């Protein structure tokens, strides 16, 4: 070992690689290989360990990490909302393991599940038709904007702009730009909502769509949504709802009823399916009747008691293999079916109550109120990122910091419906204790974690995904 282990872990918590514990050299018979000589090795080092050694290795690694099963995540659904394990059981059912190329006749049960999920999501969002294909929220947005584009083109409308509030999720800007639109950025008003005068000025015959989240990023409900919808429709534009996070709205309000024409859902943020490490998730898209012919294909329909796949007439085409991320959809279906109408409405009530209770226990100012399922506290004259690092020392995962930018030193927080009062109190303690610590303690935090402060820019821009590559560099 010629790397500096102290850079990666505290000595007392160091956990060697399996091959460093005990490896056996296994010769390979090169004659058997169809590959060119320069690509083959004559031996490999394989770990040679007992089952308990393996079990302990992985358990130790998991203890060096933080997961939603260790404690709460303050930006709950965006980072990770707790995923109830019954959905894993349903997805692990051998009957769920169907090959996607099987004939529709032989997988009627699976198609029925997809059909019902399309229907549940349509009813939850107040939409008329849903595709389950997109594999993530961003992919759903992109598909939704392509649907909007296809609709405008079919109506002989050459529109070039998509209007997006400055506080929107970064993927909104990217989706609109990838679909070939110019993005018109909308400032927030003093209350943190859409500035209606600025919207009026931004809208024109060139507007293809306005993309909105409601409640918005700082948890505020756009009270003028009905007027906003009318303004957009008056210039012939479409209203797009970023429904990645429906946690405040479930069972209480429907984007379709507010005048939205297109929306995506993140089943991995609202309906408790896992989304660690970038996926797999699912970002179904719902639309009003007029836009249904443009949805990605295939969709599922019912004909005389049978379920079948079909291609919408003017479909924008495929955006993912087969019907999307099947097992993720199974989990979302199981979650919605288990909670039912009442359970979903109860979860949004608790999400909003928990956010408001937590904020009431914090020694922080929350500049924008009244918020719903999430809020942006401000660290004031402290550095929000330092406070967040210090929170790690108090044994909790920190919130997202310094975003949205119009909240100074923002700490964006969403406890979700799954936390109880004790856990919210623990979270509040970590927030408050970190804020009360000295500048020096903040600057040196975290001091009690396995890995200390890492170089975040290099970690993002020059990821080294193999331990071996590190070793070879001698770094
Ligand atoms: C997470 C999120 C997205 C993007 O979803 P992904 O599944 O991460 O691609 C879009 N909009 C909002 C508001 C989000 O929170």
XYZ file of C-alpha atoms and ligand atoms in Angstrom:
490
model
C 0.000 0.000 0.000
C 1.671 3.186 -1.106
C -1.279 5.558 -0.855
C -1.724 7.883 2.068
C -4.502 6.244 3.958
C -4.923 9.173 6.320
C -6.273 11.182 3.430
C -9.173 8.814 3.062
C -9.918 7.625 6.543
C -9.040 7.932 10.166
C -6.513 5.281 11.145
C -8.763 3.680 13.718
C -11.526 3.271 11.170
C -9.395 2.114 8.296
C -10.861 -0.843 6.466
C -8.541 -2.584 4.003
C -9.708 -3.825 0.616
C -10.645 -7.486 0.450
C -7.571 -8.250 -1.635
C -5.364 -6.501 0.920
C -6.677 -8.756 3.674
C -5.818 -11.998 1.997
C -5.405 -12.725 -1.681
C -4.585 -15.830 -3.648
C -2.838 -15.785 -6.973
C -4.860 -17.678 -9.578
C -3.130 -18.659 -12.821
C -5.074 -18.146 -16.045
C -4.654 -20.395 -19.019
C -4.002 -17.876 -21.787
C -4.420 -20.494 -24.476
C -8.147 -20.459 -23.732
C -8.555 -16.779 -24.414
C -9.808 -15.469 -27.767
C -8.351 -12.027 -26.889
C -5.034 -10.671 -28.242
C -2.037 -11.390 -25.965
C -1.514 -7.774 -24.947
C -4.989 -7.692 -23.448
C -4.663 -10.815 -21.347
C -3.033 -11.490 -17.991
C -1.487 -14.741 -16.892
C -2.713 -14.480 -13.321
C -5.101 -12.481 -11.110
C -5.091 -11.826 -7.380
C -8.431 -12.838 -5.917
C -9.531 -12.287 -2.312
C -9.494 -15.498 -0.322
C -11.691 -14.976 2.720
C -14.272 -16.715 4.860
C -17.921 -15.703 4.877
C -17.763 -13.937 8.277
C -14.759 -11.908 7.098
C -16.762 -10.829 4.077
C -19.903 -10.033 6.080
C -17.891 -7.947 8.564
C -16.034 -6.123 5.818
C -19.235 -4.921 4.163
C -20.926 -4.151 7.465
C -17.957 -1.990 8.519
C -17.994 -0.170 5.205
C -21.718 0.507 5.581
C -21.083 1.892 9.084
C -18.501 4.320 7.717
C -21.202 5.711 5.464
C -24.483 7.482 6.093
C -27.819 6.234 4.859
C -31.455 6.982 5.403
C -31.537 3.864 7.574
C -28.956 5.522 9.890
C -30.923 8.727 10.395
C -32.840 11.532 8.694
C -31.774 13.441 5.595
C -32.672 17.109 5.936
C -33.328 17.513 2.212
C -35.395 14.398 2.461
C -37.138 13.575 -0.747
C -34.619 15.286 -3.012
C -31.719 13.363 -1.521
C -33.455 10.296 -0.180
C -36.822 9.747 1.418
C -37.097 6.567 3.446
C -38.152 3.678 1.219
C -40.437 1.260 3.066
C -39.122 -2.269 2.692
C -42.452 -3.867 1.728
C -42.009 -2.408 -1.748
C -38.722 -4.327 -2.023
C -40.565 -7.547 -1.154
C -43.103 -6.910 -3.900
C -40.366 -6.199 -6.453
C -38.480 -9.339 -5.347
C -41.512 -11.553 -6.041
C -40.449 -14.096 -8.690
C -43.568 -13.172 -10.692
C -42.197 -9.641 -11.087
C -39.205 -11.014 -13.007
C -40.718 -11.014 -16.491
C -38.675 -10.713 -19.664
C -39.662 -7.493 -21.445
C -39.873 -9.266 -24.820
C -42.600 -11.659 -23.747
C -45.869 -11.492 -25.647
C -48.543 -9.204 -24.227
C -50.880 -12.207 -23.923
C -48.510 -13.990 -21.547
C -47.879 -10.989 -19.232
C -51.385 -9.636 -18.721
C -50.792 -9.150 -14.983
C -47.704 -6.998 -15.558
C -49.487 -4.904 -18.158
C -52.445 -4.489 -15.809
C -50.052 -3.170 -13.152
C -48.599 -0.632 -15.606
C -52.066 0.344 -16.774
C -53.251 0.892 -13.207
C -50.119 2.895 -12.377
C -50.721 5.135 -15.435
C -54.251 5.590 -14.126
C -53.233 6.278 -10.487
C -50.683 8.874 -11.581
C -53.148 10.522 -13.962
C -55.686 10.812 -11.156
C -53.098 12.082 -8.638
C -51.942 14.811 -11.048
C -55.306 15.623 -12.647
C -53.923 14.597 -16.047
C -55.642 12.630 -18.843
C -52.829 10.383 -20.084
C -49.505 9.160 -18.669
C -46.356 7.519 -20.036
C -44.196 5.521 -17.636
C -41.147 5.398 -19.882
C -38.719 8.129 -18.764
C -36.120 6.770 -16.307
C -35.612 9.953 -14.228
C -37.115 13.337 -13.529
C -34.770 15.105 -15.932
C -35.591 12.538 -18.631
C -39.301 13.152 -17.958
C -38.842 16.901 -18.350
C -37.009 16.436 -21.621
C -39.715 14.079 -22.926
C -42.436 16.498 -21.734
C -40.837 19.460 -23.493
C -40.439 17.392 -26.677
C -44.171 16.610 -26.445
C -44.883 20.359 -26.159
C -42.658 21.006 -29.170
C -44.339 18.300 -31.263
C -47.741 19.756 -30.363
C -46.762 23.290 -31.396
C -45.188 22.069 -34.635
C -48.251 20.005 -35.504
C -50.308 23.173 -35.081
C -48.011 25.132 -37.385
C -46.604 27.160 -34.502
C -42.916 27.878 -34.640
C -42.128 28.895 -31.073
C -38.619 29.443 -29.768
C -38.748 30.209 -26.024
C -39.367 28.458 -22.723
C -39.847 30.658 -19.658
C -38.412 29.356 -16.357
C -38.201 31.011 -12.905
C -34.656 31.598 -11.649
C -35.420 29.414 -8.609
C -36.292 26.355 -10.741
C -34.351 23.102 -10.545
C -31.312 23.222 -12.845
C -32.643 20.380 -14.962
C -35.508 22.611 -16.212
C -33.057 24.923 -17.994
C -31.129 21.970 -19.372
C -34.252 20.169 -20.650
C -35.539 23.252 -22.452
C -32.128 23.978 -23.980
C -31.626 20.359 -25.074
C -34.992 20.482 -26.816
C -33.652 23.450 -28.802
C -35.383 26.304 -26.968
C -34.010 29.630 -25.799
C -34.497 29.956 -22.055
C -36.055 33.149 -20.675
C -35.243 33.404 -16.980
C -37.867 34.855 -14.676
C -36.898 36.676 -11.445
C -38.756 35.988 -8.174
C -40.727 38.811 -6.597
C -39.982 40.067 -3.071
C -42.200 37.383 -1.580
C -40.233 34.594 -3.304
C -42.991 33.816 -5.823
C -43.345 34.299 -9.586
C -43.181 38.016 -10.394
C -46.419 38.368 -12.385
C -45.368 41.647 -14.044
C -42.086 40.118 -15.140
C -44.022 37.118 -16.460
C -46.329 39.388 -18.433
C -43.265 41.002 -20.020
C -41.634 37.639 -20.766
C -44.635 35.998 -22.460
C -45.185 36.360 -26.206
C -46.163 34.503 -29.359
C -42.704 32.928 -29.084
C -43.480 31.265 -25.745
C -43.701 27.500 -26.124
C -44.108 26.850 -22.395
C -43.699 28.118 -18.853
C -42.121 25.569 -16.499
C -43.166 25.903 -12.856
C -42.948 24.065 -9.539
C -45.779 24.632 -7.068
C -45.177 24.857 -4.119
C -41.901 26.295 -5.376
C -38.332 25.583 -4.294
C -38.662 27.488 -1.012
C -41.974 25.749 -0.269
C -44.272 28.675 -1.171
C -47.562 28.102 -2.952
C -47.970 30.185 -6.113
C -51.231 31.856 -5.129
C -51.653 33.420 -8.567
C -51.454 30.092 -10.360
C -54.904 30.341 -11.974
C -54.082 33.792 -13.394
C -50.633 32.604 -14.437
C -52.206 29.679 -16.326
C -54.563 32.053 -18.099
C -51.723 34.391 -19.086
C -49.711 31.522 -20.579
C -52.691 30.045 -22.416
C -53.670 33.465 -23.769
C -50.434 33.660 -25.755
C -50.887 30.052 -26.945
C -48.215 28.616 -24.633
C -48.365 25.472 -22.519
C -47.964 25.240 -18.761
C -45.447 22.644 -17.609
C -45.493 21.399 -14.009
C -42.244 20.160 -12.492
C -43.801 17.532 -10.244
C -40.556 15.927 -9.104
C -41.639 16.587 -5.561
C -45.384 16.198 -4.988
C -44.987 15.716 -1.266
C -46.972 18.819 -0.302
C -49.751 18.244 -2.803
C -50.673 14.558 -2.618
C -54.394 14.208 -2.108
C -54.797 17.982 -1.644
C -54.289 19.720 -4.952
C -53.811 18.630 -8.556
C -51.666 20.393 -11.140
C -54.308 19.583 -13.798
C -56.920 21.500 -11.801
C -54.575 24.498 -11.549
C -54.358 24.708 -15.344
C -51.149 22.757 -16.035
C -51.000 20.887 -19.366
C -47.922 18.684 -18.879
C -46.155 17.367 -15.804
C -43.596 14.832 -14.731
C -43.569 12.841 -11.506
C -40.444 11.570 -9.749
C -41.588 8.282 -8.259
C -38.202 8.234 -6.476
C -38.956 11.466 -4.636
C -42.649 11.237 -3.953
C -43.566 7.566 -4.021
C -40.574 6.282 -2.056
C -38.584 4.257 -4.547
C -34.798 4.294 -4.111
C -32.615 6.642 -6.156
C -29.175 6.310 -4.719
C -26.140 6.976 -6.876
C -28.072 8.494 -9.743
C -30.615 5.798 -10.391
C -32.443 3.879 -11.519
C -35.560 5.950 -10.963
C -38.634 6.744 -12.986
C -39.999 10.055 -14.240
C -43.442 9.360 -15.738
C -45.033 12.180 -17.743
C -48.705 13.141 -17.649
C -50.515 15.356 -20.153
C -53.967 16.708 -20.929
C -56.051 14.998 -23.641
C -54.899 17.293 -26.473
C -51.262 16.293 -25.949
C -51.821 12.543 -25.469
C -51.151 11.646 -29.157
C -47.552 12.914 -28.821
C -46.507 10.868 -25.761
C -43.566 8.447 -26.051
C -44.414 4.919 -27.145
C -45.455 2.361 -26.128
C -48.241 3.055 -23.648
C -50.593 0.468 -22.155
C -54.329 0.378 -22.829
C -57.235 -1.896 -22.066
C -59.409 -3.398 -24.783
C -62.337 -5.664 -23.874
C -60.724 -6.878 -20.666
C -57.274 -7.375 -22.245
C -54.236 -5.186 -21.805
C -52.048 -4.266 -24.765
C -49.199 -1.977 -25.752
C -49.844 0.696 -28.359
C -48.028 3.555 -30.049
C -49.725 6.975 -29.707
C -50.477 8.297 -33.250
C -48.094 11.270 -33.281
C -45.624 9.855 -30.759
C -42.276 11.591 -30.260
C -40.863 8.022 -30.258
C -39.090 6.042 -27.607
C -37.231 7.659 -24.726
C -36.194 4.431 -22.971
C -36.147 0.689 -23.577
C -39.463 -1.124 -23.315
C -41.831 0.351 -20.693
C -39.172 2.081 -18.584
C -37.611 0.971 -15.320
C -40.039 -1.856 -14.620
C -39.062 -2.836 -11.075
C -38.999 0.815 -9.967
C -42.526 1.146 -11.333
C -43.561 -1.998 -9.425
C -42.351 -0.377 -6.194
C -44.165 2.894 -6.935
C -47.345 0.941 -7.675
C -47.022 -1.014 -4.419
C -46.478 2.200 -2.445
C -49.486 4.010 -3.920
C -51.728 0.938 -3.619
C -50.741 0.378 0.018
C -51.299 4.010 1.060
C -54.460 4.612 -0.951
C -56.172 8.000 -1.241
C -56.290 8.548 2.489
C -52.719 7.474 3.115
C -51.366 9.751 0.382
C -53.327 12.730 1.731
C -52.100 11.894 5.225
C -48.480 11.784 4.042
C -48.683 15.297 2.553
C -50.252 16.622 5.774
C -47.406 15.119 7.797
C -44.744 16.356 5.361
C -46.022 19.926 5.783
C -46.471 19.590 9.556
C -42.964 18.168 9.985
C -41.354 20.958 7.969
C -43.179 23.598 9.989
C -42.431 21.913 13.319
C -38.741 21.573 12.493
C -38.462 25.209 11.414
C -40.173 26.290 14.651
C -37.389 24.574 16.642
C -34.486 26.209 14.759
C -32.474 29.227 15.872
C -32.364 30.307 12.228
C -34.294 32.841 10.278
C -36.541 31.444 7.515
C -37.000 34.411 5.179
C -39.819 33.031 3.006
C -43.108 32.004 4.604
C -45.648 30.436 4.745
C -43.842 27.386 3.402
C -45.213 23.900 2.972
C -43.140 20.697 2.720
C -39.745 22.412 2.553
C -38.124 25.660 3.626
C -34.919 27.610 3.118
C -33.378 28.683 6.423
C -30.492 31.146 6.295
C -27.213 30.752 8.154
C -27.017 34.553 8.292
C -23.422 35.741 8.734
C -22.072 32.168 9.028
C -20.982 30.126 6.011
C -23.827 27.682 5.277
C -21.426 25.052 3.918
C -19.289 25.183 7.094
C -22.372 24.881 9.294
C -23.474 21.890 7.214
C -20.062 20.212 7.597
C -20.247 20.778 11.342
C -23.684 19.112 11.447
C -21.954 15.892 10.367
C -20.133 15.937 13.728
C -23.496 15.921 15.468
C -24.386 12.719 13.685
C -26.836 13.886 11.046
C -26.687 14.346 7.305
C -26.585 18.062 6.439
C -29.095 19.863 4.219
C -28.370 21.247 0.757
C -26.599 24.584 1.101
C -26.286 27.900 -0.762
C -29.245 27.186 -3.038
C -31.525 28.741 -4.103
C -29.213 31.685 -4.593
C -31.729 34.386 -3.701
C -31.699 33.133 -0.101
C -28.383 34.242 1.494
C -26.404 31.285 2.927
C -29.406 29.031 2.298
C -29.914 25.716 4.044
C -32.672 23.998 2.087
C -34.536 21.622 4.334
C -37.277 19.027 3.888
C -37.707 16.505 6.714
C -40.483 14.541 4.875
C -43.429 12.770 6.457
C -41.442 9.798 7.748
C -39.703 11.455 10.718
C -41.292 11.464 14.178
C -40.983 14.189 16.782
C -37.882 12.722 18.472
C -36.022 12.544 15.224
C -37.054 16.100 14.291
C -35.826 17.265 17.706
C -32.472 15.537 17.121
C -32.230 17.240 13.776
C -33.043 20.631 15.303
C -30.381 20.045 17.959
C -27.750 19.386 15.284
C -28.753 22.525 13.353
C -28.662 24.708 16.475
C -25.514 23.232 18.033
C -23.561 23.653 14.768
C -24.711 27.259 14.461
C -23.529 27.999 18.034
C -19.994 26.626 17.488
C -16.921 28.788 16.951
C -15.611 29.813 13.537
C -12.623 27.580 14.092
C -14.773 24.533 14.862
C -16.785 25.227 11.741
C -13.710 25.687 9.560
C -12.224 22.384 10.756
C -15.424 20.376 10.536
C -16.132 17.570 10.160
C -13.732 16.113 12.698
C -15.595 12.994 13.755
C -16.341 11.372 10.420
C -14.441 8.675 8.568
C -13.495 11.060 5.783
C -12.672 14.662 6.662
C -13.349 17.600 4.393
C -12.775 16.516 0.825
C -11.889 18.661 -2.163
C -15.405 18.802 -3.600
C -14.468 20.461 -6.869
C -11.839 17.839 -7.743
C -14.137 15.088 -6.548
C -16.780 16.243 -9.021
C -14.522 17.212 -11.934
C -11.820 14.560 -11.763
C -13.512 11.526 -10.282
C -11.218 8.575 -9.737
C -13.490 5.641 -9.690
C -10.918 2.931 -9.155
C -8.791 2.372 -6.107
C -6.263 0.750 -8.393
C -5.851 3.976 -10.404
C -5.025 5.799 -7.179
C -2.536 3.188 -6.244
C -0.815 3.283 -9.638
C -0.301 7.042 -9.378
C 1.200 6.584 -5.966
C -1.117 9.338 -4.729
C -34.837 16.133 -8.479
C -35.580 17.134 -9.247
C -35.567 17.086 -10.649
C -34.754 16.097 -11.464
O -35.069 14.752 -11.185
P -33.978 13.599 -11.426
O -34.730 12.317 -11.219
O -32.902 13.825 -10.410
O -33.477 13.717 -12.821
C -36.316 18.051 -11.318
N -37.005 18.997 -10.658
C -37.028 19.062 -9.302
C -37.835 20.125 -8.621
C -36.318 18.141 -8.559
O -36.347 18.207 -7.225
